[in-house]
């Protein structure tokens, strides 16, 4: 076994061919997903005043954007970022499925976001002192969602 300058095993039998097959399958899958999303977009009708509908569209477009990026990154040999993008796409998909089933799921999403924002602000309080006007006032929102 030999590791070349960029850390790739070059003497492992079949390693690169199976990896390349995996990449080709991911590209094919994401391109198929993009085609399906593009067909669905034509049939979308939503109320622009509804938070629920706005969240559905935002999640839908997030999945589309990530799925569009994956083949581009893989073809340009930027493989390292793809697993985190796939995870983000799956998380958006789970949220999309949940919000489609339960109109009140948006409260779970907002609550989760606010908890993370609260944790971030608490952990970085001393670093954020110079720019308090740029930070959102989350105290009222935190009370609304009982965090």
mmCIF file with all atom_site columns, C-alpha atoms in Angstrom:
data_model
loop_
_atom_site.group_PDB
_atom_site.id
_atom_site.type_symbol
_atom_site.label_atom_id
_atom_site.label_alt_id
_atom_site.label_comp_id
_atom_site.label_asym_id
_atom_site.label_entity_id
_atom_site.label_seq_id
_atom_site.pdbx_PDB_ins_code
_atom_site.Cartn_x
_atom_site.Cartn_y
_atom_site.Cartn_z
_atom_site.occupancy
_atom_site.B_iso_or_equiv
_atom_site.pdbx_formal_charge
_atom_site.auth_seq_id
_atom_site.auth_comp_id
_atom_site.auth_asym_id
_atom_site.auth_atom_id
_atom_site.pdbx_PDB_model_num
ATOM 1   C CA . UNK A 1 1   ? 0.000   0.000  0.000   1.00 0.00 ? 1   UNK A CA 1
ATOM 2   C CA . UNK A 1 2   ? 1.252   3.455  -0.889  1.00 0.00 ? 2   UNK A CA 1
ATOM 3   C CA . UNK A 1 3   ? -0.047  6.918  -0.047  1.00 0.00 ? 3   UNK A CA 1
ATOM 4   C CA . UNK A 1 4   ? 0.652   9.587  -2.658  1.00 0.00 ? 4   UNK A CA 1
ATOM 5   C CA . UNK A 1 5   ? 1.297   13.311 -2.016  1.00 0.00 ? 5   UNK A CA 1
ATOM 6   C CA . UNK A 1 6   ? -2.371  14.129 -1.499  1.00 0.00 ? 6   UNK A CA 1
ATOM 7   C CA . UNK A 1 7   ? -3.024  11.238 0.866   1.00 0.00 ? 7   UNK A CA 1
ATOM 8   C CA . UNK A 1 8   ? -4.839  8.938  -1.557  1.00 0.00 ? 8   UNK A CA 1
ATOM 9   C CA . UNK A 1 9   ? -4.194  5.219  -1.390  1.00 0.00 ? 9   UNK A CA 1
ATOM 10  C CA . UNK A 1 10  ? -2.897  4.323  -4.834  1.00 0.00 ? 10  UNK A CA 1
ATOM 11  C CA . UNK A 1 11  ? -2.176  0.611  -4.440  1.00 0.00 ? 11  UNK A CA 1
ATOM 12  C CA . UNK A 1 12  ? -5.504  -0.566 -3.031  1.00 0.00 ? 12  UNK A CA 1
ATOM 13  C CA . UNK A 1 13  ? -7.123  -2.873 -5.554  1.00 0.00 ? 13  UNK A CA 1
ATOM 14  C CA . UNK A 1 14  ? -10.378 -1.427 -6.874  1.00 0.00 ? 14  UNK A CA 1
ATOM 15  C CA . UNK A 1 15  ? -10.457 1.487  -4.421  1.00 0.00 ? 15  UNK A CA 1
ATOM 16  C CA . UNK A 1 16  ? -10.592 4.305  -6.941  1.00 0.00 ? 16  UNK A CA 1
ATOM 17  C CA . UNK A 1 17  ? -12.918 2.519  -9.338  1.00 0.00 ? 17  UNK A CA 1
ATOM 18  C CA . UNK A 1 18  ? -15.461 1.863  -6.558  1.00 0.00 ? 18  UNK A CA 1
ATOM 19  C CA . UNK A 1 19  ? -15.093 5.435  -5.263  1.00 0.00 ? 19  UNK A CA 1
ATOM 20  C CA . UNK A 1 20  ? -15.581 6.824  -8.753  1.00 0.00 ? 20  UNK A CA 1
ATOM 21  C CA . UNK A 1 21  ? -18.654 4.597  -9.173  1.00 0.00 ? 21  UNK A CA 1
ATOM 22  C CA . UNK A 1 22  ? -20.005 6.041  -5.926  1.00 0.00 ? 22  UNK A CA 1
ATOM 23  C CA . UNK A 1 23  ? -19.429 9.604  -7.184  1.00 0.00 ? 23  UNK A CA 1
ATOM 24  C CA . UNK A 1 24  ? -21.174 8.826  -10.483 1.00 0.00 ? 24  UNK A CA 1
ATOM 25  C CA . UNK A 1 25  ? -24.164 7.416  -8.562  1.00 0.00 ? 25  UNK A CA 1
ATOM 26  C CA . UNK A 1 26  ? -24.403 10.519 -6.357  1.00 0.00 ? 26  UNK A CA 1
ATOM 27  C CA . UNK A 1 27  ? -24.300 12.780 -9.416  1.00 0.00 ? 27  UNK A CA 1
ATOM 28  C CA . UNK A 1 28  ? -26.984 10.709 -11.159 1.00 0.00 ? 28  UNK A CA 1
ATOM 29  C CA . UNK A 1 29  ? -29.199 10.724 -8.060  1.00 0.00 ? 29  UNK A CA 1
ATOM 30  C CA . UNK A 1 30  ? -28.938 14.478 -7.472  1.00 0.00 ? 30  UNK A CA 1
ATOM 31  C CA . UNK A 1 31  ? -29.617 15.221 -11.143 1.00 0.00 ? 31  UNK A CA 1
ATOM 32  C CA . UNK A 1 32  ? -32.718 13.012 -10.984 1.00 0.00 ? 32  UNK A CA 1
ATOM 33  C CA . UNK A 1 33  ? -33.795 14.803 -7.802  1.00 0.00 ? 33  UNK A CA 1
ATOM 34  C CA . UNK A 1 34  ? -33.342 18.161 -9.546  1.00 0.00 ? 34  UNK A CA 1
ATOM 35  C CA . UNK A 1 35  ? -35.553 17.048 -12.442 1.00 0.00 ? 35  UNK A CA 1
ATOM 36  C CA . UNK A 1 36  ? -38.278 15.985 -10.025 1.00 0.00 ? 36  UNK A CA 1
ATOM 37  C CA . UNK A 1 37  ? -38.042 19.257 -8.095  1.00 0.00 ? 37  UNK A CA 1
ATOM 38  C CA . UNK A 1 38  ? -38.267 21.283 -11.296 1.00 0.00 ? 38  UNK A CA 1
ATOM 39  C CA . UNK A 1 39  ? -41.443 19.404 -12.276 1.00 0.00 ? 39  UNK A CA 1
ATOM 40  C CA . UNK A 1 40  ? -42.964 20.015 -8.844  1.00 0.00 ? 40  UNK A CA 1
ATOM 41  C CA . UNK A 1 41  ? -42.226 23.762 -8.945  1.00 0.00 ? 41  UNK A CA 1
ATOM 42  C CA . UNK A 1 42  ? -44.619 24.224 -11.859 1.00 0.00 ? 42  UNK A CA 1
ATOM 43  C CA . UNK A 1 43  ? -47.469 22.851 -9.735  1.00 0.00 ? 43  UNK A CA 1
ATOM 44  C CA . UNK A 1 44  ? -46.804 24.922 -6.600  1.00 0.00 ? 44  UNK A CA 1
ATOM 45  C CA . UNK A 1 45  ? -49.487 27.286 -5.379  1.00 0.00 ? 45  UNK A CA 1
ATOM 46  C CA . UNK A 1 46  ? -49.024 29.077 -2.117  1.00 0.00 ? 46  UNK A CA 1
ATOM 47  C CA . UNK A 1 47  ? -50.253 31.989 -0.076  1.00 0.00 ? 47  UNK A CA 1
ATOM 48  C CA . UNK A 1 48  ? -47.472 34.554 0.339   1.00 0.00 ? 48  UNK A CA 1
ATOM 49  C CA . UNK A 1 49  ? -48.995 35.735 3.613   1.00 0.00 ? 49  UNK A CA 1
ATOM 50  C CA . UNK A 1 50  ? -48.768 32.294 5.233   1.00 0.00 ? 50  UNK A CA 1
ATOM 51  C CA . UNK A 1 51  ? -45.673 31.542 7.347   1.00 0.00 ? 51  UNK A CA 1
ATOM 52  C CA . UNK A 1 52  ? -46.314 27.836 6.819   1.00 0.00 ? 52  UNK A CA 1
ATOM 53  C CA . UNK A 1 53  ? -46.227 28.220 3.027   1.00 0.00 ? 53  UNK A CA 1
ATOM 54  C CA . UNK A 1 54  ? -43.129 30.411 3.186   1.00 0.00 ? 54  UNK A CA 1
ATOM 55  C CA . UNK A 1 55  ? -41.313 27.746 5.218   1.00 0.00 ? 55  UNK A CA 1
ATOM 56  C CA . UNK A 1 56  ? -42.332 25.025 2.754   1.00 0.00 ? 56  UNK A CA 1
ATOM 57  C CA . UNK A 1 57  ? -40.987 27.067 -0.167  1.00 0.00 ? 57  UNK A CA 1
ATOM 58  C CA . UNK A 1 58  ? -37.787 27.957 1.709   1.00 0.00 ? 58  UNK A CA 1
ATOM 59  C CA . UNK A 1 59  ? -37.098 24.301 2.542   1.00 0.00 ? 59  UNK A CA 1
ATOM 60  C CA . UNK A 1 60  ? -37.985 23.230 -0.972  1.00 0.00 ? 60  UNK A CA 1
ATOM 61  C CA . UNK A 1 61  ? -35.592 25.763 -2.486  1.00 0.00 ? 61  UNK A CA 1
ATOM 62  C CA . UNK A 1 62  ? -32.869 24.872 0.026   1.00 0.00 ? 62  UNK A CA 1
ATOM 63  C CA . UNK A 1 63  ? -33.052 21.243 -1.077  1.00 0.00 ? 63  UNK A CA 1
ATOM 64  C CA . UNK A 1 64  ? -32.960 22.343 -4.712  1.00 0.00 ? 64  UNK A CA 1
ATOM 65  C CA . UNK A 1 65  ? -29.951 24.612 -4.195  1.00 0.00 ? 65  UNK A CA 1
ATOM 66  C CA . UNK A 1 66  ? -27.962 21.944 -2.356  1.00 0.00 ? 66  UNK A CA 1
ATOM 67  C CA . UNK A 1 67  ? -28.884 19.244 -4.874  1.00 0.00 ? 67  UNK A CA 1
ATOM 68  C CA . UNK A 1 68  ? -27.762 21.574 -7.649  1.00 0.00 ? 68  UNK A CA 1
ATOM 69  C CA . UNK A 1 69  ? -24.405 22.207 -5.932  1.00 0.00 ? 69  UNK A CA 1
ATOM 70  C CA . UNK A 1 70  ? -23.452 18.585 -5.302  1.00 0.00 ? 70  UNK A CA 1
ATOM 71  C CA . UNK A 1 71  ? -22.810 17.505 -8.923  1.00 0.00 ? 71  UNK A CA 1
ATOM 72  C CA . UNK A 1 72  ? -20.897 20.720 -9.575  1.00 0.00 ? 72  UNK A CA 1
ATOM 73  C CA . UNK A 1 73  ? -18.630 20.107 -6.580  1.00 0.00 ? 73  UNK A CA 1
ATOM 74  C CA . UNK A 1 74  ? -18.115 16.448 -7.413  1.00 0.00 ? 74  UNK A CA 1
ATOM 75  C CA . UNK A 1 75  ? -17.223 17.185 -11.036 1.00 0.00 ? 75  UNK A CA 1
ATOM 76  C CA . UNK A 1 76  ? -14.700 19.786 -9.882  1.00 0.00 ? 76  UNK A CA 1
ATOM 77  C CA . UNK A 1 77  ? -13.187 17.236 -7.456  1.00 0.00 ? 77  UNK A CA 1
ATOM 78  C CA . UNK A 1 78  ? -14.260 19.214 -4.358  1.00 0.00 ? 78  UNK A CA 1
ATOM 79  C CA . UNK A 1 79  ? -15.413 16.041 -2.631  1.00 0.00 ? 79  UNK A CA 1
ATOM 80  C CA . UNK A 1 80  ? -14.695 17.048 0.960   1.00 0.00 ? 80  UNK A CA 1
ATOM 81  C CA . UNK A 1 81  ? -17.729 19.343 1.248   1.00 0.00 ? 81  UNK A CA 1
ATOM 82  C CA . UNK A 1 82  ? -20.277 16.922 -0.186  1.00 0.00 ? 82  UNK A CA 1
ATOM 83  C CA . UNK A 1 83  ? -21.047 14.849 2.957   1.00 0.00 ? 83  UNK A CA 1
ATOM 84  C CA . UNK A 1 84  ? -21.998 17.950 4.962   1.00 0.00 ? 84  UNK A CA 1
ATOM 85  C CA . UNK A 1 85  ? -24.141 19.188 2.078   1.00 0.00 ? 85  UNK A CA 1
ATOM 86  C CA . UNK A 1 86  ? -25.909 15.848 1.878   1.00 0.00 ? 86  UNK A CA 1
ATOM 87  C CA . UNK A 1 87  ? -26.558 16.031 5.615   1.00 0.00 ? 87  UNK A CA 1
ATOM 88  C CA . UNK A 1 88  ? -27.963 19.572 5.265   1.00 0.00 ? 88  UNK A CA 1
ATOM 89  C CA . UNK A 1 89  ? -30.142 18.439 2.376   1.00 0.00 ? 89  UNK A CA 1
ATOM 90  C CA . UNK A 1 90  ? -31.483 15.498 4.396   1.00 0.00 ? 90  UNK A CA 1
ATOM 91  C CA . UNK A 1 91  ? -32.195 17.750 7.382   1.00 0.00 ? 91  UNK A CA 1
ATOM 92  C CA . UNK A 1 92  ? -34.124 20.137 5.121   1.00 0.00 ? 92  UNK A CA 1
ATOM 93  C CA . UNK A 1 93  ? -35.992 17.179 3.638   1.00 0.00 ? 93  UNK A CA 1
ATOM 94  C CA . UNK A 1 94  ? -36.967 15.902 7.114   1.00 0.00 ? 94  UNK A CA 1
ATOM 95  C CA . UNK A 1 95  ? -38.170 19.376 8.080   1.00 0.00 ? 95  UNK A CA 1
ATOM 96  C CA . UNK A 1 96  ? -40.114 19.624 4.812   1.00 0.00 ? 96  UNK A CA 1
ATOM 97  C CA . UNK A 1 97  ? -41.812 16.272 5.422   1.00 0.00 ? 97  UNK A CA 1
ATOM 98  C CA . UNK A 1 98  ? -42.623 17.207 9.032   1.00 0.00 ? 98  UNK A CA 1
ATOM 99  C CA . UNK A 1 99  ? -44.018 20.619 8.163   1.00 0.00 ? 99  UNK A CA 1
ATOM 100 C CA . UNK A 1 100 ? -46.099 19.051 5.379   1.00 0.00 ? 100 UNK A CA 1
ATOM 101 C CA . UNK A 1 101 ? -47.644 16.654 7.932   1.00 0.00 ? 101 UNK A CA 1
ATOM 102 C CA . UNK A 1 102 ? -48.053 19.095 10.809  1.00 0.00 ? 102 UNK A CA 1
ATOM 103 C CA . UNK A 1 103 ? -48.790 22.796 10.357  1.00 0.00 ? 103 UNK A CA 1
ATOM 104 C CA . UNK A 1 104 ? -47.594 23.425 13.931  1.00 0.00 ? 104 UNK A CA 1
ATOM 105 C CA . UNK A 1 105 ? -44.129 21.957 13.234  1.00 0.00 ? 105 UNK A CA 1
ATOM 106 C CA . UNK A 1 106 ? -42.969 25.487 12.418  1.00 0.00 ? 106 UNK A CA 1
ATOM 107 C CA . UNK A 1 107 ? -43.024 26.162 16.170  1.00 0.00 ? 107 UNK A CA 1
ATOM 108 C CA . UNK A 1 108 ? -40.551 23.308 16.666  1.00 0.00 ? 108 UNK A CA 1
ATOM 109 C CA . UNK A 1 109 ? -38.302 24.751 13.951  1.00 0.00 ? 109 UNK A CA 1
ATOM 110 C CA . UNK A 1 110 ? -38.440 28.258 15.387  1.00 0.00 ? 110 UNK A CA 1
ATOM 111 C CA . UNK A 1 111 ? -37.871 26.979 18.917  1.00 0.00 ? 111 UNK A CA 1
ATOM 112 C CA . UNK A 1 112 ? -34.859 24.960 17.804  1.00 0.00 ? 112 UNK A CA 1
ATOM 113 C CA . UNK A 1 113 ? -33.396 27.950 15.987  1.00 0.00 ? 113 UNK A CA 1
ATOM 114 C CA . UNK A 1 114 ? -33.908 30.231 18.977  1.00 0.00 ? 114 UNK A CA 1
ATOM 115 C CA . UNK A 1 115 ? -32.301 27.741 21.371  1.00 0.00 ? 115 UNK A CA 1
ATOM 116 C CA . UNK A 1 116 ? -29.227 27.616 19.136  1.00 0.00 ? 116 UNK A CA 1
ATOM 117 C CA . UNK A 1 117 ? -29.177 31.403 18.837  1.00 0.00 ? 117 UNK A CA 1
ATOM 118 C CA . UNK A 1 118 ? -29.468 31.756 22.617  1.00 0.00 ? 118 UNK A CA 1
ATOM 119 C CA . UNK A 1 119 ? -26.618 29.275 23.133  1.00 0.00 ? 119 UNK A CA 1
ATOM 120 C CA . UNK A 1 120 ? -24.477 31.109 20.568  1.00 0.00 ? 120 UNK A CA 1
ATOM 121 C CA . UNK A 1 121 ? -25.116 34.501 22.177  1.00 0.00 ? 121 UNK A CA 1
ATOM 122 C CA . UNK A 1 122 ? -24.366 33.170 25.667  1.00 0.00 ? 122 UNK A CA 1
ATOM 123 C CA . UNK A 1 123 ? -21.138 31.465 24.562  1.00 0.00 ? 123 UNK A CA 1
ATOM 124 C CA . UNK A 1 124 ? -19.913 34.488 22.624  1.00 0.00 ? 124 UNK A CA 1
ATOM 125 C CA . UNK A 1 125 ? -21.128 37.330 24.771  1.00 0.00 ? 125 UNK A CA 1
ATOM 126 C CA . UNK A 1 126 ? -17.686 38.864 25.313  1.00 0.00 ? 126 UNK A CA 1
ATOM 127 C CA . UNK A 1 127 ? -16.831 38.695 21.591  1.00 0.00 ? 127 UNK A CA 1
ATOM 128 C CA . UNK A 1 128 ? -20.053 40.376 20.517  1.00 0.00 ? 128 UNK A CA 1
ATOM 129 C CA . UNK A 1 129 ? -19.844 43.449 22.766  1.00 0.00 ? 129 UNK A CA 1
ATOM 130 C CA . UNK A 1 130 ? -18.776 45.916 20.033  1.00 0.00 ? 130 UNK A CA 1
ATOM 131 C CA . UNK A 1 131 ? -21.757 45.207 17.778  1.00 0.00 ? 131 UNK A CA 1
ATOM 132 C CA . UNK A 1 132 ? -24.862 44.801 19.975  1.00 0.00 ? 132 UNK A CA 1
ATOM 133 C CA . UNK A 1 133 ? -27.027 46.778 17.526  1.00 0.00 ? 133 UNK A CA 1
ATOM 134 C CA . UNK A 1 134 ? -26.459 44.106 14.881  1.00 0.00 ? 134 UNK A CA 1
ATOM 135 C CA . UNK A 1 135 ? -27.748 41.313 17.118  1.00 0.00 ? 135 UNK A CA 1
ATOM 136 C CA . UNK A 1 136 ? -31.448 40.518 17.265  1.00 0.00 ? 136 UNK A CA 1
ATOM 137 C CA . UNK A 1 137 ? -33.319 41.107 20.491  1.00 0.00 ? 137 UNK A CA 1
ATOM 138 C CA . UNK A 1 138 ? -34.404 37.553 21.175  1.00 0.00 ? 138 UNK A CA 1
ATOM 139 C CA . UNK A 1 139 ? -35.649 37.937 24.749  1.00 0.00 ? 139 UNK A CA 1
ATOM 140 C CA . UNK A 1 140 ? -39.286 38.406 23.705  1.00 0.00 ? 140 UNK A CA 1
ATOM 141 C CA . UNK A 1 141 ? -39.093 35.499 21.272  1.00 0.00 ? 141 UNK A CA 1
ATOM 142 C CA . UNK A 1 142 ? -37.489 33.304 23.907  1.00 0.00 ? 142 UNK A CA 1
ATOM 143 C CA . UNK A 1 143 ? -40.355 34.079 26.274  1.00 0.00 ? 143 UNK A CA 1
ATOM 144 C CA . UNK A 1 144 ? -42.916 33.404 23.533  1.00 0.00 ? 144 UNK A CA 1
ATOM 145 C CA . UNK A 1 145 ? -41.476 29.943 22.962  1.00 0.00 ? 145 UNK A CA 1
ATOM 146 C CA . UNK A 1 146 ? -40.754 29.429 26.678  1.00 0.00 ? 146 UNK A CA 1
ATOM 147 C CA . UNK A 1 147 ? -37.012 28.794 26.286  1.00 0.00 ? 147 UNK A CA 1
#
